[in-house]
Amino acid sequence: MNFNVQISGASTEIQIGESGIVYFAGKEEHKRAYEDIISLEKLSGDGKTCRLHYIQDHPFPNHKLTKEYLDITSEDNVLRDFQETLSKKISAVTKRPRKLSVFVNPIGGKGKGKQICDKEVVPVLQLAGIQTDVVVSQRAYHFKEITENYDFNSVDGLIIMGGDGTYSEIINVLMRKRQHEAGVDFNSSSSLLKTMDFPIGVIPTGSACGLARLAHGVIDVMTSVLHIIRGRTDHYNIVGGFNNNKLIGYGIICFGYVMYADLMYDTDVNYRWMKTFRYIYVPFMHVFIKPFREVEVEITYEYLENKESGDTTEEEKANLQGVTDDLDFEDRPYDKQPAKKDQFIMLDYTVCGRWAMAKHFANLYQLTEEHLDSVKHFVNFNRIKSVRLRATENNDPSQREMNLRFNLDGESHQLETPDVYIKLFPRCLTLYTSYKGSRRWR
């Protein structure tokens, strides 16, 4: 089926194909997949001009998606038939959601979550024909209560606007609900978790948005919105943290013991009065002022390959930080991606100079093989399936309470005993994304 129209004053045909439309603008042929067509919007009162809004990909290494448009002129009945045909194709061919709940953290990041939702997110979703139910949190941990009671059967998916802390709070509740409904004992680390098929879209409006970067290749609000409109999904890993045969929580980005746990505890508790300045002061204090605290830990790694599974080593002193995915060390084109493996990254630190540690943390969000090679004298790097950390009896008794600190996605937890087991649960989280590139933090 073809439609005779004018584009930029020149007559042309728009061809309706199985997977998209084809048209000429000047001498250049353009193809637009139906998932990339946002909408056809009427502009003039006489019905003779419409604006085709569409999603534009950009060449590697630019991972952003942008919203573009094309003005089309024709007779009223031609544009009306074109719009009707286009709408039917989009509904039939794509997996675009019809209605989404939008959970907004209004104070995360620069405190503009609600403003971005109202001015940038909801208008584009509505333009794509997607209904929204916007819910704004009113206090700390409010989303835990909201998520436990919200009727998700009334929507096709959920959008979370905030940062990693907000994502983690909501996803933890949803994962527990999914396992409870399936009769899975989530407190048992040996249980096989059920995948949470309910799709989630993450839009980066918080201070740290590592999950949005992993899922979309870039931290950009409009890119995230356009991935959601496309309607495609992919599965992502989570880790479970366990202590005394009970689930501590699920991690979507990172976890830490000793230095990272101490740093985040000071940020959340001891220096909260500093407000946003604490995010600068506390890391500086831990790297340049406070003595490095070390704990003797027995570590048991379970490897996916190359090393003996269950290899146990005694560490005289240790600081540990983990990342919940098999991160890539370099940004590669989509067609040159290595296969993702069911493993996650673990970094084990020993004492080093303060400047060396500061430089390492500055490079932590852009890990490369060259950097890890340059810090191998104080950073032990592993790709693993699980790890058990147990503080030995040889540690300073006065630091026992500190040795019970454990951090998961920036949330501080107090262990019952200084023994924690972290296990990977592959592909349990379903996210809205069409991104197929390298998975990196930043």
Short mmCIF file of C-alpha atoms in Angstrom, two decimals:
data_model
loop_
_atom_site.label_atom_id
_atom_site.label_comp_id
_atom_site.label_asym_id
_atom_site.label_seq_id
_atom_site.Cartn_x
_atom_site.Cartn_y
_atom_site.Cartn_z
CA MET A 1 0.00 0.00 0.00
CA ASN A 2 1.38 3.41 -1.05
CA PHE A 3 0.40 6.97 -0.11
CA ASN A 4 1.12 9.99 -2.32
CA VAL A 5 2.39 12.88 -0.20
CA GLN A 6 4.72 15.86 -0.23
CA ILE A 7 7.86 16.02 1.92
CA SER A 8 9.86 19.27 1.97
CA GLY A 9 7.78 20.49 -0.96
CA ALA A 10 8.63 17.52 -3.17
CA SER A 11 6.13 14.86 -4.23
CA THR A 12 6.94 11.31 -3.15
CA GLU A 13 5.36 8.04 -2.09
CA ILE A 14 5.32 6.46 1.36
CA GLN A 15 5.32 2.70 1.03
CA ILE A 16 3.77 0.57 3.76
CA GLY A 17 5.85 -2.57 4.26
CA GLU A 18 5.74 -5.54 6.60
CA SER A 19 8.25 -4.14 9.12
CA GLY A 20 8.20 -0.42 8.39
CA ILE A 21 7.70 2.41 5.95
CA VAL A 22 9.91 3.52 3.07
CA TYR A 23 10.00 6.99 1.49
CA PHE A 24 12.29 9.34 -0.40
CA ALA A 25 13.30 12.77 0.87
CA GLY A 26 15.02 14.36 -2.08
CA LYS A 27 17.11 11.60 -3.67
CA GLU A 28 17.74 9.77 -0.39
CA GLU A 29 15.76 6.70 0.57
CA HIS A 30 14.66 6.42 4.20
CA LYS A 31 13.39 3.38 6.07
CA ARG A 32 11.60 3.63 9.42
CA ALA A 33 10.73 0.53 11.40
CA TYR A 34 7.28 0.62 12.97
CA GLU A 35 8.80 0.39 16.46
CA ASP A 36 10.67 3.62 15.66
CA ILE A 37 7.56 5.56 14.64
CA ILE A 38 6.25 7.43 17.66
CA SER A 39 3.15 8.92 16.10
CA LEU A 40 1.62 10.88 13.24
CA GLU A 41 0.36 14.19 14.62
CA LYS A 42 -2.02 16.56 12.82
CA LEU A 43 -0.71 20.12 12.60
CA SER A 44 -3.08 22.19 10.48
CA GLY A 45 -6.78 22.83 10.98
CA ASP A 46 -7.58 21.81 7.41
CA GLY A 47 -5.99 18.39 8.03
CA LYS A 48 -3.52 18.68 5.16
CA THR A 49 -0.29 18.70 7.19
CA CYS A 50 0.93 16.06 9.63
CA ARG A 51 4.13 15.62 11.60
CA LEU A 52 5.70 12.17 11.71
CA HIS A 53 7.57 11.77 15.01
CA TYR A 54 10.20 9.02 14.97
CA ILE A 55 13.15 7.57 16.89
CA GLN A 56 16.59 8.13 15.42
CA ASP A 57 19.56 5.86 16.13
CA HIS A 58 23.07 7.30 15.90
CA PRO A 59 26.33 5.71 14.72
CA PHE A 60 28.65 4.03 17.24
CA PRO A 61 29.99 5.16 19.70
CA ASN A 62 27.02 7.51 20.24
CA HIS A 63 24.47 5.36 22.11
CA LYS A 64 21.85 8.08 22.42
CA LEU A 65 18.44 7.85 20.79
CA THR A 66 16.83 11.12 19.75
CA LYS A 67 13.26 12.15 18.91
CA GLU A 68 13.05 13.63 15.40
CA TYR A 69 10.19 14.62 13.12
CA LEU A 70 9.21 14.95 9.49
CA ASP A 71 6.41 17.18 8.16
CA ILE A 72 4.16 15.58 5.55
CA THR A 73 1.56 17.31 3.36
CA SER A 74 -1.28 15.72 1.39
CA GLU A 75 -5.04 15.68 1.06
CA ASP A 76 -7.04 15.21 4.25
CA ASN A 77 -8.40 11.79 3.28
CA VAL A 78 -4.91 10.51 2.31
CA LEU A 79 -3.38 11.54 5.63
CA ARG A 80 -6.36 10.15 7.51
CA ASP A 81 -6.00 6.76 5.81
CA PHE A 82 -2.22 6.86 6.30
CA GLN A 83 -2.61 7.56 10.01
CA GLU A 84 -5.14 4.75 10.44
CA THR A 85 -2.97 2.25 8.54
CA LEU A 86 0.12 3.30 10.49
CA SER A 87 -1.62 2.92 13.85
CA LYS A 88 -2.81 -0.58 12.98
CA LYS A 89 0.69 -1.62 11.89
CA ILE A 90 2.29 -0.29 15.07
CA SER A 91 -0.23 -2.19 17.20
CA ALA A 92 0.19 -5.41 15.22
CA VAL A 93 3.95 -5.48 14.68
CA THR A 94 5.49 -3.89 17.81
CA LYS A 95 5.38 -4.72 21.51
CA ARG A 96 4.67 -1.14 22.52
CA PRO A 97 2.99 -0.99 25.95
CA ARG A 98 -0.46 0.54 26.15
CA LYS A 99 -0.39 1.69 29.77
CA LEU A 100 2.48 2.16 32.20
CA SER A 101 2.76 3.13 35.83
CA VAL A 102 5.42 5.78 36.43
CA PHE A 103 7.02 5.86 39.91
CA VAL A 104 8.83 9.15 40.49
CA ASN A 105 11.39 9.96 43.19
CA PRO A 106 11.01 13.77 43.39
CA ILE A 107 14.13 14.42 45.51
CA GLY A 108 16.71 12.15 43.88
CA GLY A 109 19.68 13.71 42.12
CA LYS A 110 19.04 17.41 41.56
CA GLY A 111 15.47 17.15 42.83
CA LYS A 112 13.90 17.58 39.37
CA GLY A 113 12.33 14.15 38.93
CA LYS A 114 8.72 15.35 38.95
CA GLN A 115 9.52 18.28 36.67
CA ILE A 116 11.26 15.99 34.17
CA CYS A 117 8.34 13.57 34.37
CA ASP A 118 5.77 16.27 33.60
CA LYS A 119 7.70 18.13 30.90
CA GLU A 120 9.77 15.46 29.15
CA VAL A 121 8.61 11.93 29.91
CA VAL A 122 4.80 11.86 30.04
CA PRO A 123 4.26 14.11 26.96
CA VAL A 124 6.40 11.83 24.76
CA LEU A 125 4.72 8.69 26.09
CA GLN A 126 1.31 10.21 25.42
CA LEU A 127 2.47 11.18 21.93
CA ALA A 128 3.25 7.48 21.40
CA GLY A 129 -0.26 6.55 22.54
CA ILE A 130 0.84 5.19 25.93
CA GLN A 131 -1.34 5.95 28.94
CA THR A 132 0.39 6.67 32.25
CA ASP A 133 -0.41 6.44 35.94
CA VAL A 134 2.08 8.69 37.74
CA VAL A 135 2.87 7.97 41.40
CA VAL A 136 5.20 10.28 43.36
CA SER A 137 6.89 9.20 46.60
CA GLN A 138 6.32 11.41 49.63
CA ARG A 139 9.02 10.20 52.02
CA ALA A 140 11.97 7.85 52.42
CA TYR A 141 11.12 4.20 51.68
CA HIS A 142 7.61 5.22 50.61
CA PHE A 143 8.01 3.19 47.41
CA LYS A 144 8.39 0.02 49.44
CA GLU A 145 4.86 0.53 50.77
CA ILE A 146 3.50 1.68 47.40
CA THR A 147 4.99 -1.29 45.53
CA GLU A 148 3.64 -3.80 48.02
CA ASN A 149 0.07 -2.52 47.53
CA TYR A 150 -0.04 -1.34 43.90
CA ASP A 151 -2.18 -3.29 41.40
CA PHE A 152 0.35 -4.04 38.65
CA ASN A 153 -2.25 -6.11 36.78
CA SER A 154 -3.74 -2.81 35.62
CA VAL A 155 -0.63 -1.84 33.59
CA ASP A 156 1.71 -3.43 31.03
CA GLY A 157 4.89 -2.36 32.80
CA LEU A 158 6.52 0.02 35.27
CA ILE A 159 8.75 3.05 34.76
CA ILE A 160 11.01 4.04 37.65
CA MET A 161 12.35 7.59 37.68
CA GLY A 162 15.24 8.04 40.11
CA GLY A 163 18.65 6.50 40.71
CA ASP A 164 20.03 3.11 41.65
CA GLY A 165 18.73 3.42 45.22
CA THR A 166 15.16 3.94 44.00
CA TYR A 167 15.48 1.18 41.40
CA SER A 168 16.81 -1.21 44.05
CA GLU A 169 14.10 -0.39 46.61
CA ILE A 170 11.28 -1.12 44.16
CA ILE A 171 12.88 -4.11 42.41
CA ASN A 172 13.58 -5.79 45.77
CA VAL A 173 9.89 -5.68 46.65
CA LEU A 174 8.83 -6.92 43.21
CA MET A 175 11.34 -9.79 43.25
CA ARG A 176 10.15 -10.96 46.66
CA LYS A 177 6.51 -10.76 45.53
CA ARG A 178 7.32 -12.76 42.39
CA GLN A 179 9.01 -15.54 44.37
CA HIS A 180 6.24 -15.61 46.99
CA GLU A 181 3.56 -15.95 44.29
CA ALA A 182 5.54 -18.80 42.69
CA GLY A 183 6.05 -20.60 46.01
CA VAL A 184 9.82 -20.09 45.97
CA ASP A 185 11.67 -19.81 49.31
CA PHE A 186 13.70 -16.67 48.61
CA ASN A 187 15.52 -17.01 51.96
CA SER A 188 17.24 -20.14 50.65
CA SER A 189 20.31 -19.40 48.55
CA SER A 190 19.86 -22.75 46.79
CA SER A 191 16.38 -21.86 45.48
CA LEU A 192 15.99 -21.39 41.74
CA LEU A 193 14.46 -17.94 41.37
CA LYS A 194 11.60 -17.27 38.98
CA THR A 195 12.31 -14.58 36.42
CA MET A 196 10.39 -11.37 36.98
CA ASP A 197 8.79 -11.10 33.53
CA PHE A 198 6.95 -7.88 34.39
CA PRO A 199 8.99 -5.31 32.41
CA ILE A 200 10.59 -2.30 34.05
CA GLY A 201 11.86 0.87 32.40
CA VAL A 202 14.50 2.88 34.23
CA ILE A 203 14.85 6.62 33.61
CA PRO A 204 17.97 8.28 35.13
CA THR A 205 17.05 11.21 37.37
CA GLY A 206 19.01 10.23 40.51
CA SER A 207 22.55 10.79 41.74
CA ALA A 208 23.85 7.40 40.57
CA CYS A 209 22.20 5.65 37.63
CA GLY A 210 24.38 2.65 36.86
CA LEU A 211 21.45 0.40 35.92
CA ALA A 212 20.22 2.87 33.31
CA ARG A 213 23.75 3.01 31.89
CA LEU A 214 23.96 -0.78 31.75
CA ALA A 215 20.57 -1.06 30.07
CA HIS A 216 20.81 1.81 27.58
CA GLY A 217 24.53 2.46 27.04
CA VAL A 218 24.19 6.07 28.15
CA ILE A 219 22.70 8.13 30.97
CA ASP A 220 20.14 10.22 29.11
CA VAL A 221 16.46 10.73 29.93
CA MET A 222 15.14 10.86 26.38
CA THR A 223 17.13 7.81 25.30
CA SER A 224 15.57 5.83 28.14
CA VAL A 225 12.06 7.00 27.22
CA LEU A 226 12.53 6.02 23.58
CA HIS A 227 13.77 2.54 24.51
CA ILE A 228 10.56 2.09 26.49
CA ILE A 229 8.43 3.25 23.55
CA ARG A 230 10.06 0.67 21.29
CA GLY A 231 8.69 -1.95 23.68
CA ARG A 232 11.55 -4.42 23.40
CA THR A 233 12.90 -6.09 26.54
CA ASP A 234 16.00 -7.93 27.71
CA HIS A 235 16.99 -9.84 30.85
CA TYR A 236 19.58 -8.69 33.39
CA ASN A 237 21.38 -10.31 36.30
CA ILE A 238 20.86 -9.72 39.99
CA VAL A 239 22.76 -11.01 43.02
CA GLY A 240 21.30 -12.18 46.30
CA GLY A 241 22.99 -11.45 49.62
CA PHE A 242 22.37 -14.01 52.42
CA ASN A 243 23.22 -14.07 56.13
CA ASN A 244 22.22 -16.80 58.60
CA ASN A 245 19.99 -18.49 56.01
CA LYS A 246 18.01 -15.31 55.38
CA LEU A 247 17.90 -13.03 52.38
CA ILE A 248 19.49 -9.64 53.06
CA GLY A 249 18.39 -8.28 49.73
CA TYR A 250 18.86 -8.38 45.97
CA GLY A 251 21.55 -6.27 44.34
CA ILE A 252 21.20 -4.78 40.88
CA ILE A 253 24.49 -2.83 40.70
CA CYS A 254 27.06 -3.41 43.44
CA PHE A 255 27.83 -4.57 46.97
CA GLY A 256 30.67 -4.02 49.40
CA TYR A 257 32.24 -5.10 52.66
CA VAL A 258 34.63 -3.15 54.93
CA MET A 259 35.79 0.05 53.13
CA TYR A 260 32.78 0.50 50.83
CA ALA A 261 30.36 -0.53 53.58
CA ASP A 262 32.05 1.88 56.05
CA LEU A 263 32.02 4.71 53.51
CA MET A 264 28.33 4.28 52.74
CA TYR A 265 27.45 3.92 56.44
CA ASP A 266 29.14 7.24 57.18
CA THR A 267 27.35 8.81 54.21
CA ASP A 268 23.91 7.52 55.24
CA VAL A 269 24.20 7.83 59.05
CA ASN A 270 27.09 9.77 60.53
CA TYR A 271 27.29 12.64 58.03
CA ARG A 272 23.74 12.85 56.74
CA TRP A 273 23.48 16.31 58.29
CA MET A 274 25.86 17.56 55.57
CA LYS A 275 23.14 16.88 52.98
CA THR A 276 24.52 16.65 49.41
CA PHE A 277 27.99 17.84 50.45
CA ARG A 278 28.48 14.50 52.23
CA TYR A 279 28.85 12.79 48.85
CA ILE A 280 32.06 14.78 48.37
CA TYR A 281 33.36 14.96 51.93
CA VAL A 282 32.92 11.33 53.05
CA PRO A 283 34.82 9.70 50.12
CA PHE A 284 37.59 12.30 50.52
CA MET A 285 37.78 11.59 54.26
CA HIS A 286 37.98 7.82 53.78
CA VAL A 287 40.70 8.03 51.13
CA PHE A 288 42.87 10.85 52.48
CA ILE A 289 42.20 11.25 56.23
CA LYS A 290 40.92 8.14 58.01
CA PRO A 291 43.23 5.16 58.55
CA PHE A 292 42.49 2.28 56.19
CA ARG A 293 40.50 -0.32 58.06
CA GLU A 294 41.21 -3.93 57.21
CA VAL A 295 39.56 -7.16 58.26
CA GLU A 296 40.93 -10.67 58.12
CA VAL A 297 38.44 -12.58 56.03
CA GLU A 298 38.11 -16.13 54.80
CA ILE A 299 36.94 -15.99 51.21
CA THR A 300 35.41 -18.81 49.19
CA TYR A 301 35.00 -18.08 45.49
CA GLU A 302 32.92 -20.14 43.09
CA TYR A 303 34.16 -19.72 39.55
CA LEU A 304 32.34 -20.27 36.28
CA GLU A 305 35.47 -21.38 34.46
CA ASN A 306 39.27 -21.46 34.45
CA LYS A 307 39.68 -21.95 38.21
CA GLU A 308 38.68 -24.71 40.57
CA SER A 309 35.16 -24.11 41.83
CA GLY A 310 35.02 -23.60 45.58
CA ASP A 311 38.64 -22.50 45.82
CA THR A 312 39.09 -21.23 49.41
CA THR A 313 41.84 -18.77 50.28
CA GLU A 314 42.83 -17.17 53.58
CA GLU A 315 43.18 -13.42 53.34
CA GLU A 316 45.19 -11.75 56.08
CA LYS A 317 43.60 -8.41 55.29
CA ALA A 318 40.84 -7.51 52.86
CA ASN A 319 38.47 -4.86 51.52
CA LEU A 320 35.92 -6.12 49.03
CA GLN A 321 33.62 -4.64 46.41
CA GLY A 322 31.53 -6.46 43.82
CA VAL A 323 29.64 -5.55 40.66
CA THR A 324 26.52 -7.55 39.79
CA ASP A 325 27.22 -8.00 36.06
CA ASP A 326 29.88 -9.33 33.71
CA LEU A 327 31.04 -5.85 32.72
CA ASP A 328 32.84 -5.11 29.45
CA PHE A 329 36.24 -3.44 29.57
CA GLU A 330 35.77 -1.53 26.34
CA ASP A 331 32.92 -0.08 24.31
CA ARG A 332 32.47 -2.19 21.17
CA PRO A 333 30.10 -1.90 18.18
CA TYR A 334 26.90 -3.93 18.42
CA ASP A 335 28.08 -6.56 15.93
CA LYS A 336 31.32 -7.21 17.83
CA GLN A 337 29.93 -7.99 21.27
CA PRO A 338 31.42 -10.91 23.23
CA ALA A 339 28.96 -13.37 24.74
CA LYS A 340 27.80 -12.36 28.22
CA LYS A 341 28.52 -15.01 30.83
CA ASP A 342 26.76 -15.97 34.05
CA GLN A 343 29.31 -14.36 36.35
CA PHE A 344 29.99 -11.10 38.14
CA ILE A 345 33.02 -9.02 39.08
CA MET A 346 34.73 -9.03 42.47
CA LEU A 347 37.51 -6.64 43.53
CA ASP A 348 39.59 -7.46 46.62
CA TYR A 349 41.76 -4.59 47.93
CA THR A 350 44.89 -4.65 50.06
CA VAL A 351 46.73 -1.68 51.61
CA CYS A 352 48.24 0.82 49.19
CA GLY A 353 49.14 4.49 49.02
CA ARG A 354 46.33 7.00 49.33
CA TRP A 355 46.98 8.59 45.94
CA ALA A 356 47.03 5.16 44.30
CA MET A 357 43.65 4.37 45.85
CA ALA A 358 42.24 7.75 44.83
CA LYS A 359 43.36 7.25 41.22
CA HIS A 360 41.85 3.76 41.24
CA PHE A 361 38.46 5.03 42.42
CA ALA A 362 38.58 7.76 39.76
CA ASN A 363 38.95 5.01 37.14
CA LEU A 364 36.55 2.53 38.76
CA TYR A 365 33.56 3.51 36.64
CA GLN A 366 35.51 3.04 33.41
CA LEU A 367 37.30 -0.22 34.13
CA THR A 368 39.83 -1.25 31.51
CA GLU A 369 42.31 -4.11 31.36
CA GLU A 370 45.14 -1.56 31.31
CA HIS A 371 43.93 0.02 34.55
CA LEU A 372 43.47 -3.32 36.33
CA ASP A 373 46.95 -4.34 35.23
CA SER A 374 48.36 -1.11 36.69
CA VAL A 375 46.76 -1.73 40.11
CA LYS A 376 47.28 -5.48 40.41
CA HIS A 377 49.74 -4.89 43.31
CA PHE A 378 46.77 -3.93 45.51
CA VAL A 379 43.64 -5.06 43.62
CA ASN A 380 42.81 -8.74 43.14
CA PHE A 381 40.28 -9.09 40.30
CA ASN A 382 37.96 -12.09 39.84
CA ARG A 383 34.97 -13.07 37.73
CA ILE A 384 32.84 -15.42 39.79
CA LYS A 385 29.42 -17.05 40.29
CA SER A 386 29.32 -16.66 44.07
CA VAL A 387 31.43 -15.69 47.06
CA ARG A 388 31.28 -16.33 50.79
CA LEU A 389 32.95 -13.84 53.14
CA ARG A 390 33.57 -14.75 56.76
CA ALA A 391 35.45 -12.52 59.19
CA THR A 392 37.78 -14.68 61.28
CA GLU A 393 38.23 -14.63 65.06
CA ASN A 394 41.59 -12.86 64.70
CA ASN A 395 40.09 -9.39 64.20
CA ASP A 396 40.01 -6.54 66.73
CA PRO A 397 37.04 -7.24 69.09
CA SER A 398 36.37 -3.49 69.36
CA GLN A 399 35.49 -3.46 65.65
CA ARG A 400 33.02 -6.34 65.79
CA GLU A 401 29.99 -4.10 65.16
CA MET A 402 31.75 -2.46 62.23
CA ASN A 403 32.50 -5.91 60.81
CA LEU A 404 28.76 -6.56 60.66
CA ARG A 405 28.24 -3.78 58.10
CA PHE A 406 27.34 -4.83 54.58
CA ASN A 407 26.23 -2.62 51.73
CA LEU A 408 23.99 -3.55 48.82
CA ASP A 409 23.32 -0.96 46.08
CA GLY A 410 24.20 1.86 48.49
CA GLU A 411 21.82 0.58 51.19
CA SER A 412 23.50 -0.16 54.54
CA HIS A 413 22.64 -3.48 56.23
CA GLN A 414 23.66 -4.85 59.63
CA LEU A 415 24.54 -8.54 59.57
CA GLU A 416 23.64 -10.85 62.44
CA THR A 417 27.02 -12.58 62.15
CA PRO A 418 30.11 -11.58 60.11
CA ASP A 419 29.40 -14.22 57.47
CA VAL A 420 27.76 -13.29 54.17
CA TYR A 421 27.10 -15.27 50.99
CA ILE A 422 26.57 -13.49 47.66
CA LYS A 423 25.24 -15.45 44.70
CA LEU A 424 24.47 -14.56 41.11
CA PHE A 425 20.95 -15.14 39.78
CA PRO A 426 21.29 -14.78 36.00
CA ARG A 427 18.71 -13.02 33.82
CA CYS A 428 16.05 -12.67 36.51
CA LEU A 429 15.21 -9.02 35.83
CA THR A 430 13.30 -7.87 32.73
CA LEU A 431 14.03 -4.33 31.52
CA TYR A 432 12.68 -2.27 28.65
CA THR A 433 15.61 -1.83 26.26
CA SER A 434 16.63 -2.34 22.65
CA TYR A 435 20.31 -1.68 23.46
CA LYS A 436 22.68 -4.48 22.39
CA GLY A 437 26.02 -2.82 23.13
CA SER A 438 28.70 -3.14 25.79
CA ARG A 439 27.64 -3.24 29.41
CA ARG A 440 29.53 -0.61 31.35
CA TRP A 441 28.90 1.40 34.50
CA ARG A 442 29.50 4.82 33.07
#
